[in-house]
Amino acid sequence: MKHRSTLIFSYLPLLLLFASCSAELDAPRPFSGELSFGKYIAVGDGFTAGFMNGGLYREGQELSYPNLLVQQFRLINDIPFNQPLLPENGTGYLKLDSLLRQACDLVPPEPQVHKVPPSPHWKVTLETRPPFHNLAIPGLKIEQTLSATLHLENPFFRNMAQVPDTGGMAYDDWLARAKTDFFTLWLGTENVLNYALKGGESPGSELIKPDSFAYFFNQSLQALLAQDPSTPGLVANIPDVSHFPYFNTVGYLWVNRENCSGSTQPIYIQTSAGVRTAKAHERILLIADSLIHYQQLGLSAARPLPGNYVLDESELLYLRQMTQAYNEQIRLLVEAHNAHLPKARIALVDMYHELGLANESGLVVDGVPITAEYITGGMYSLDGIYPTPRGNAFIANIFIARINAFFKAAIPTINITDYNGVEFP
């Protein structure tokens, strides 16, 4: 037996060598395929900028999906990627203190959060200097991209694009100056999100017509391609924001947190047709939770929940129809551009479908769940809208999968367990 054991151990280094060789053969060496990763530009809104936990701050920016993408690109080529980093706390952000257990186990624990104060002068101060490669502006709607007064409406643009007080520069002007070898463009989500966050109530929530959306979107695309129409890139469409936890955490029936009877009561909402009880498929905004709990709004027909805290069935239908209409325009623009080139150079990334898989039924990725559950789902941060670091890693992998398929590349995906969901104290 001793002799046999000796033989086994004498072969062990050789076996390990073969196993190592096999692993190397199974994992292809990273390569860029048809792409040249000399200079990458990211275009978008808050989802691209790294907005997280209700604010834009240093950690969120450094964990934005474009920055995570670049880490994978650098396995092939050590490309530059400079972001317009705000001072450490930036605008301020939400931080989880604890989960307060309720008197009854029928009611989930209530998150206790506090707002980390903003850094002084975040509207006029940056920690890095241009030129920048992440040109994403939180809150940017597609119809604002040609506005020469955007710097007056959006402090992020004024600061990041270094717009002088006299103005005169539009977002698309900024894009046109950015020479690039490869780009990602993900715009339009803030349009539908703005409508949803206001419960579809006017003024201020109006959605532009699909043909107008197509015009502005195409202008941004052409600005990126001004230097070279054959520049390769990825264009992402718009997810169904109604599946975000901000719109799915407060149910249509209210459970009293002070008793364990298990009884529920309907929530009354104000609609354009009058006051009625909410329906199961309608969306009550997360911000309404405290109004119902502490002010008893919505618990009687005499004190209904105001319409700006609810997406009723007609508003929800309109939101989804417009999202699909915008996505159709994006698809047509990508197809039209590729049709004028000898070889297609822009790939469409179907965020509507890919995020829908996680949001509607949930996924298991790298052994961990990715769902739209508030706080525990891993995908969304404390604001219930923008991704966590883990969510950004998941999104980066969606882009990587499309790059590999369309441009015949072999860029390794990210292990999303290397990044946190919501951080617990």
mmCIF file of C-alpha atoms in Angstrom, residues 41-315:
data_model
loop_
_atom_site.group_PDB
_atom_site.id
_atom_site.type_symbol
_atom_site.label_atom_id
_atom_site.label_comp_id
_atom_site.label_asym_id
_atom_site.label_seq_id
_atom_site.Cartn_x
_atom_site.Cartn_y
_atom_site.Cartn_z
ATOM 1 C CA ILE A 41 -15.887 56.493 -25.306
ATOM 2 C CA ALA A 42 -18.995 55.816 -23.189
ATOM 3 C CA VAL A 43 -22.121 57.870 -23.882
ATOM 4 C CA GLY A 44 -25.201 57.809 -21.714
ATOM 5 C CA ASP A 45 -27.073 59.084 -18.689
ATOM 6 C CA GLY A 46 -27.062 58.185 -14.995
ATOM 7 C CA PHE A 47 -26.916 54.446 -15.715
ATOM 8 C CA THR A 48 -23.632 54.958 -17.584
ATOM 9 C CA ALA A 49 -22.203 57.607 -15.247
ATOM 10 C CA GLY A 50 -22.292 55.326 -12.198
ATOM 11 C CA PHE A 51 -25.215 56.951 -10.393
ATOM 12 C CA MET A 52 -25.906 54.746 -7.371
ATOM 13 C CA ASN A 53 -27.721 54.863 -4.025
ATOM 14 C CA GLY A 54 -29.499 58.065 -4.966
ATOM 15 C CA GLY A 55 -26.391 60.040 -5.889
ATOM 16 C CA LEU A 56 -23.267 60.395 -7.986
ATOM 17 C CA TYR A 57 -20.103 59.965 -5.956
ATOM 18 C CA ARG A 58 -16.573 58.685 -6.372
ATOM 19 C CA GLU A 59 -17.124 55.023 -5.543
ATOM 20 C CA GLY A 60 -20.145 54.758 -7.834
ATOM 21 C CA GLN A 61 -18.252 56.359 -10.716
ATOM 22 C CA GLU A 62 -15.290 54.041 -10.250
ATOM 23 C CA LEU A 63 -17.697 51.080 -10.319
ATOM 24 C CA SER A 64 -19.658 52.276 -13.347
ATOM 25 C CA TYR A 65 -20.162 49.632 -16.019
ATOM 26 C CA PRO A 66 -17.923 51.473 -18.556
ATOM 27 C CA ASN A 67 -15.046 51.453 -16.060
ATOM 28 C CA LEU A 68 -15.629 47.742 -15.421
ATOM 29 C CA LEU A 69 -15.658 47.150 -19.182
ATOM 30 C CA VAL A 70 -12.313 48.895 -19.519
ATOM 31 C CA GLN A 71 -10.769 46.610 -16.904
ATOM 32 C CA GLN A 72 -11.626 43.696 -19.206
ATOM 33 C CA PHE A 73 -10.444 45.556 -22.330
ATOM 34 C CA ARG A 74 -7.104 46.097 -20.585
ATOM 35 C CA LEU A 75 -6.537 42.355 -20.604
ATOM 36 C CA ILE A 76 -5.910 42.956 -24.316
ATOM 37 C CA ASN A 77 -4.651 46.526 -24.533
ATOM 38 C CA ASP A 78 -3.798 48.998 -21.767
ATOM 39 C CA ILE A 79 -6.145 51.720 -22.985
ATOM 40 C CA PRO A 80 -6.744 55.037 -21.205
ATOM 41 C CA PHE A 81 -10.086 55.716 -19.546
ATOM 42 C CA ASN A 82 -10.454 59.010 -17.735
ATOM 43 C CA GLN A 83 -13.695 59.794 -15.926
ATOM 44 C CA PRO A 84 -14.855 63.208 -14.640
ATOM 45 C CA LEU A 85 -14.647 62.168 -10.998
ATOM 46 C CA LEU A 86 -16.509 64.227 -8.422
ATOM 47 C CA PRO A 87 -15.059 64.827 -4.946
ATOM 48 C CA GLU A 88 -15.412 61.749 -2.730
ATOM 49 C CA ASN A 89 -19.017 62.130 -1.505
ATOM 50 C CA GLY A 90 -20.170 63.900 -4.664
ATOM 51 C CA THR A 91 -23.831 64.810 -4.465
ATOM 52 C CA GLY A 92 -24.256 62.757 -1.301
ATOM 53 C CA TYR A 93 -25.808 59.310 -1.294
ATOM 54 C CA LEU A 94 -27.888 56.845 0.713
ATOM 55 C CA LYS A 95 -26.271 54.419 3.135
ATOM 56 C CA LEU A 96 -27.965 51.485 4.860
ATOM 57 C CA ASP A 97 -27.782 51.574 8.669
ATOM 58 C CA SER A 98 -29.877 48.542 9.533
ATOM 59 C CA LEU A 99 -32.947 46.489 8.724
ATOM 60 C CA LEU A 100 -35.535 47.155 11.430
ATOM 61 C CA ARG A 101 -37.520 44.035 12.242
ATOM 62 C CA GLN A 102 -41.248 44.600 12.549
ATOM 63 C CA ALA A 103 -43.510 43.417 15.353
ATOM 64 C CA CYS A 104 -44.869 40.829 12.965
ATOM 65 C CA ASP A 105 -42.896 38.443 10.760
ATOM 66 C CA LEU A 106 -45.559 38.866 8.071
ATOM 67 C CA VAL A 107 -44.084 42.305 7.377
ATOM 68 C CA PRO A 108 -40.537 42.431 5.977
ATOM 69 C CA PRO A 109 -37.866 44.363 7.885
ATOM 70 C CA GLU A 110 -37.866 48.100 7.245
ATOM 71 C CA PRO A 111 -34.572 49.528 5.927
ATOM 72 C CA GLN A 112 -33.095 52.332 8.007
ATOM 73 C CA VAL A 113 -30.976 54.605 5.826
ATOM 74 C CA HIS A 114 -29.267 57.940 6.167
ATOM 75 C CA LYS A 115 -28.033 60.434 3.615
ATOM 76 C CA VAL A 116 -24.278 60.870 3.467
ATOM 77 C CA PRO A 117 -23.772 64.639 3.076
ATOM 78 C CA PRO A 118 -22.483 65.965 -0.240
ATOM 79 C CA SER A 119 -18.961 67.174 -0.807
ATOM 80 C CA PRO A 120 -18.703 70.971 -0.809
ATOM 81 C CA HIS A 121 -18.696 72.563 -4.253
ATOM 82 C CA TRP A 122 -19.447 69.295 -6.085
ATOM 83 C CA LYS A 123 -21.241 71.291 -8.780
ATOM 84 C CA VAL A 124 -18.070 73.117 -9.783
ATOM 85 C CA THR A 125 -15.245 70.794 -8.696
ATOM 86 C CA LEU A 126 -13.688 67.751 -10.367
ATOM 87 C CA GLU A 127 -10.846 65.550 -9.143
ATOM 88 C CA THR A 128 -9.688 64.771 -12.680
ATOM 89 C CA ARG A 129 -9.001 66.874 -15.763
ATOM 90 C CA PRO A 130 -10.188 66.436 -19.364
ATOM 91 C CA PRO A 131 -10.151 64.929 -21.880
ATOM 92 C CA PHE A 132 -12.713 62.479 -20.550
ATOM 93 C CA HIS A 133 -13.754 59.108 -21.917
ATOM 94 C CA ASN A 134 -16.963 58.638 -19.915
ATOM 95 C CA LEU A 135 -19.286 61.325 -21.288
ATOM 96 C CA ALA A 136 -22.391 60.222 -19.402
ATOM 97 C CA ILE A 137 -24.575 62.877 -17.772
ATOM 98 C CA PRO A 138 -27.058 61.872 -15.036
ATOM 99 C CA GLY A 139 -30.618 62.935 -15.736
ATOM 100 C CA LEU A 140 -29.964 63.564 -19.432
ATOM 101 C CA LYS A 141 -33.055 63.226 -21.608
ATOM 102 C CA ILE A 142 -32.673 62.688 -25.325
ATOM 103 C CA GLU A 143 -34.322 65.985 -26.343
ATOM 104 C CA GLN A 144 -31.766 67.899 -24.252
ATOM 105 C CA THR A 145 -28.786 66.709 -26.280
ATOM 106 C CA LEU A 146 -28.998 69.613 -28.755
ATOM 107 C CA SER A 147 -29.763 72.297 -26.180
ATOM 108 C CA ALA A 148 -27.221 75.123 -25.910
ATOM 109 C CA THR A 149 -28.627 75.913 -22.452
ATOM 110 C CA LEU A 150 -28.212 72.430 -20.978
ATOM 111 C CA HIS A 151 -25.505 73.787 -18.666
ATOM 112 C CA LEU A 152 -28.181 75.899 -16.963
ATOM 113 C CA GLU A 153 -30.517 72.932 -16.509
ATOM 114 C CA ASN A 154 -28.037 70.218 -15.566
ATOM 115 C CA PRO A 155 -25.136 70.974 -13.182
ATOM 116 C CA PHE A 156 -23.439 67.686 -14.088
ATOM 117 C CA PHE A 157 -23.060 68.785 -17.702
ATOM 118 C CA ARG A 158 -21.836 72.248 -16.779
ATOM 119 C CA ASN A 159 -19.165 70.796 -14.506
ATOM 120 C CA MET A 160 -18.080 67.734 -16.480
ATOM 121 C CA ALA A 161 -18.031 69.349 -19.918
ATOM 122 C CA GLN A 162 -16.381 72.488 -18.486
ATOM 123 C CA VAL A 163 -19.037 74.689 -20.089
ATOM 124 C CA PRO A 164 -18.299 78.420 -19.667
ATOM 125 C CA ASP A 165 -20.872 80.712 -18.076
ATOM 126 C CA THR A 166 -21.684 82.066 -21.514
ATOM 127 C CA GLY A 167 -22.817 78.584 -22.581
ATOM 128 C CA GLY A 168 -23.092 77.905 -26.277
ATOM 129 C CA MET A 169 -22.169 74.206 -26.169
ATOM 130 C CA ALA A 170 -24.637 71.350 -26.542
ATOM 131 C CA TYR A 171 -24.122 67.779 -25.383
ATOM 132 C CA ASP A 172 -23.759 66.603 -28.987
ATOM 133 C CA ASP A 173 -21.012 69.204 -29.513
ATOM 134 C CA TRP A 174 -19.126 67.508 -26.676
ATOM 135 C CA LEU A 175 -19.574 64.129 -28.372
ATOM 136 C CA ALA A 176 -18.407 65.414 -31.751
ATOM 137 C CA ARG A 177 -15.101 66.548 -30.252
ATOM 138 C CA ALA A 178 -14.368 63.132 -28.768
ATOM 139 C CA LYS A 179 -12.420 61.064 -31.270
ATOM 140 C CA THR A 180 -12.919 57.378 -30.603
ATOM 141 C CA ASP A 181 -12.015 53.925 -31.888
ATOM 142 C CA PHE A 182 -14.971 52.259 -30.159
ATOM 143 C CA PHE A 183 -18.039 53.462 -28.277
ATOM 144 C CA THR A 184 -21.076 52.434 -26.287
ATOM 145 C CA LEU A 185 -24.224 54.542 -26.464
ATOM 146 C CA TRP A 186 -27.102 54.049 -24.027
ATOM 147 C CA LEU A 187 -29.544 56.948 -24.001
ATOM 148 C CA GLY A 188 -33.302 57.274 -23.563
ATOM 149 C CA THR A 189 -33.839 55.498 -20.254
ATOM 150 C CA GLU A 190 -34.021 58.794 -18.349
ATOM 151 C CA ASN A 191 -36.919 59.835 -20.608
ATOM 152 C CA VAL A 192 -39.203 56.993 -19.607
ATOM 153 C CA LEU A 193 -37.858 57.005 -16.055
ATOM 154 C CA ASN A 194 -38.796 60.668 -15.634
ATOM 155 C CA TYR A 195 -42.366 59.862 -16.669
ATOM 156 C CA ALA A 196 -42.543 56.927 -14.256
ATOM 157 C CA LEU A 197 -41.018 58.807 -11.307
ATOM 158 C CA LYS A 198 -43.700 61.469 -11.620
ATOM 159 C CA GLY A 199 -46.466 58.914 -11.776
ATOM 160 C CA GLY A 200 -47.246 60.029 -15.310
ATOM 161 C CA GLU A 201 -48.528 63.348 -13.969
ATOM 162 C CA SER A 202 -48.099 66.565 -15.948
ATOM 163 C CA PRO A 203 -46.443 68.990 -16.133
ATOM 164 C CA GLY A 204 -42.900 67.758 -16.467
ATOM 165 C CA SER A 205 -43.425 64.078 -17.227
ATOM 166 C CA GLU A 206 -44.379 64.330 -20.887
ATOM 167 C CA LEU A 207 -42.782 61.874 -23.299
ATOM 168 C CA ILE A 208 -41.728 63.113 -26.718
ATOM 169 C CA LYS A 209 -43.134 61.461 -29.829
ATOM 170 C CA PRO A 210 -41.224 58.477 -31.249
ATOM 171 C CA ASP A 211 -40.236 60.312 -34.437
ATOM 172 C CA SER A 212 -38.828 63.193 -32.367
ATOM 173 C CA PHE A 213 -37.002 60.678 -30.190
ATOM 174 C CA ALA A 214 -35.490 59.137 -33.338
ATOM 175 C CA TYR A 215 -34.334 62.552 -34.568
ATOM 176 C CA PHE A 216 -32.492 63.441 -31.367
ATOM 177 C CA PHE A 217 -31.079 59.944 -30.913
ATOM 178 C CA ASN A 218 -29.726 59.948 -34.449
ATOM 179 C CA GLN A 219 -28.113 63.344 -33.911
ATOM 180 C CA SER A 220 -26.182 61.962 -30.943
ATOM 181 C CA LEU A 221 -25.167 58.886 -32.917
ATOM 182 C CA GLN A 222 -23.995 60.984 -35.861
ATOM 183 C CA ALA A 223 -22.065 63.297 -33.533
ATOM 184 C CA LEU A 224 -20.124 60.270 -32.294
ATOM 185 C CA LEU A 225 -19.499 59.163 -35.868
ATOM 186 C CA ALA A 226 -18.546 62.622 -37.161
ATOM 187 C CA GLN A 227 -14.848 61.732 -37.349
ATOM 188 C CA ASP A 228 -15.395 58.340 -39.014
ATOM 189 C CA PRO A 229 -18.806 56.867 -39.993
ATOM 190 C CA SER A 230 -17.348 53.358 -39.866
ATOM 191 C CA THR A 231 -16.374 53.607 -36.178
ATOM 192 C CA PRO A 232 -17.552 50.431 -34.426
ATOM 193 C CA GLY A 233 -19.766 50.574 -31.386
ATOM 194 C CA LEU A 234 -22.639 49.234 -29.339
ATOM 195 C CA VAL A 235 -26.038 50.910 -29.062
ATOM 196 C CA ALA A 236 -28.278 49.757 -26.220
ATOM 197 C CA ASN A 237 -32.042 50.085 -26.098
ATOM 198 C CA ILE A 238 -34.274 50.965 -23.134
ATOM 199 C CA PRO A 239 -35.351 48.568 -20.368
ATOM 200 C CA ASP A 240 -38.869 48.413 -18.962
ATOM 201 C CA VAL A 241 -38.343 50.653 -15.934
ATOM 202 C CA SER A 242 -41.683 49.605 -14.419
ATOM 203 C CA HIS A 243 -39.937 46.398 -13.284
ATOM 204 C CA PHE A 244 -37.388 48.305 -11.189
ATOM 205 C CA PRO A 245 -37.840 47.808 -7.415
ATOM 206 C CA TYR A 246 -38.786 51.471 -6.973
ATOM 207 C CA PHE A 247 -42.081 50.595 -8.653
ATOM 208 C CA ASN A 248 -42.581 47.095 -7.238
ATOM 209 C CA THR A 249 -41.842 47.165 -3.524
ATOM 210 C CA VAL A 250 -45.063 48.733 -2.214
ATOM 211 C CA GLY A 251 -47.965 46.408 -2.978
ATOM 212 C CA TYR A 252 -51.533 47.296 -3.829
ATOM 213 C CA LEU A 253 -52.697 45.964 -0.436
ATOM 214 C CA TRP A 254 -51.451 47.420 2.827
ATOM 215 C CA VAL A 255 -50.349 45.211 5.727
ATOM 216 C CA ASN A 256 -50.478 46.896 9.117
ATOM 217 C CA ARG A 257 -46.995 46.764 10.633
ATOM 218 C CA GLU A 258 -48.228 46.891 14.212
ATOM 219 C CA ASN A 259 -50.275 43.696 14.310
ATOM 220 C CA CYS A 260 -49.870 40.094 13.296
ATOM 221 C CA SER A 261 -53.386 39.351 12.153
ATOM 222 C CA GLY A 262 -52.281 39.030 8.549
ATOM 223 C CA SER A 263 -55.182 41.222 7.495
ATOM 224 C CA THR A 264 -54.730 43.658 4.648
ATOM 225 C CA GLN A 265 -56.609 46.674 3.444
ATOM 226 C CA PRO A 266 -56.862 48.198 -0.012
ATOM 227 C CA ILE A 267 -54.939 51.293 -0.989
ATOM 228 C CA TYR A 268 -57.039 54.076 -2.463
ATOM 229 C CA ILE A 269 -55.540 56.033 -5.334
ATOM 230 C CA GLN A 270 -56.470 59.178 -7.209
ATOM 231 C CA THR A 271 -56.774 58.635 -10.964
ATOM 232 C CA SER A 272 -57.930 60.855 -13.804
ATOM 233 C CA ALA A 273 -61.289 59.055 -13.615
ATOM 234 C CA GLY A 274 -61.652 59.550 -9.860
ATOM 235 C CA VAL A 275 -60.821 57.750 -6.618
ATOM 236 C CA ARG A 276 -60.703 53.940 -6.510
ATOM 237 C CA THR A 277 -58.735 51.101 -4.976
ATOM 238 C CA ALA A 278 -55.427 50.127 -6.569
ATOM 239 C CA LYS A 279 -55.294 47.022 -8.754
ATOM 240 C CA ALA A 280 -52.775 44.207 -8.435
ATOM 241 C CA HIS A 281 -50.867 45.066 -11.616
ATOM 242 C CA GLU A 282 -50.599 48.801 -10.909
ATOM 243 C CA ARG A 283 -47.430 50.359 -9.521
ATOM 244 C CA ILE A 284 -47.196 52.334 -6.288
ATOM 245 C CA LEU A 285 -43.931 54.245 -6.031
ATOM 246 C CA LEU A 286 -41.466 53.455 -3.253
ATOM 247 C CA ILE A 287 -41.634 57.014 -1.930
ATOM 248 C CA ALA A 288 -45.319 56.443 -1.095
ATOM 249 C CA ASP A 289 -44.443 53.857 1.562
ATOM 250 C CA SER A 290 -43.738 56.461 4.246
ATOM 251 C CA LEU A 291 -46.809 58.502 3.267
ATOM 252 C CA ILE A 292 -49.046 55.486 3.762
ATOM 253 C CA HIS A 293 -47.364 54.361 6.974
ATOM 254 C CA TYR A 294 -46.916 57.684 8.753
ATOM 255 C CA GLN A 295 -49.605 59.920 7.230
ATOM 256 C CA GLN A 296 -52.208 57.230 6.521
ATOM 257 C CA LEU A 297 -52.590 58.492 2.961
ATOM 258 C CA GLY A 298 -54.325 55.969 0.728
ATOM 259 C CA LEU A 299 -56.001 54.047 3.531
ATOM 260 C CA SER A 300 -59.417 55.589 2.955
ATOM 261 C CA ALA A 301 -61.364 56.952 0.008
ATOM 262 C CA ALA A 302 -61.435 60.319 1.759
ATOM 263 C CA ARG A 303 -57.621 60.519 1.710
ATOM 264 C CA PRO A 304 -56.451 58.745 -1.459
ATOM 265 C CA LEU A 305 -52.851 58.478 -2.508
ATOM 266 C CA PRO A 306 -52.215 61.339 -4.991
ATOM 267 C CA GLY A 307 -51.762 60.345 -8.620
ATOM 268 C CA ASN A 308 -48.110 61.365 -8.761
ATOM 269 C CA TYR A 309 -47.279 58.463 -6.415
ATOM 270 C CA VAL A 310 -48.933 55.838 -8.627
ATOM 271 C CA LEU A 311 -48.639 54.408 -12.118
ATOM 272 C CA ASP A 312 -52.202 53.341 -12.776
ATOM 273 C CA GLU A 313 -53.107 50.863 -15.509
ATOM 274 C CA SER A 314 -53.511 53.465 -18.271
ATOM 275 C CA GLU A 315 -50.231 55.186 -17.368
#
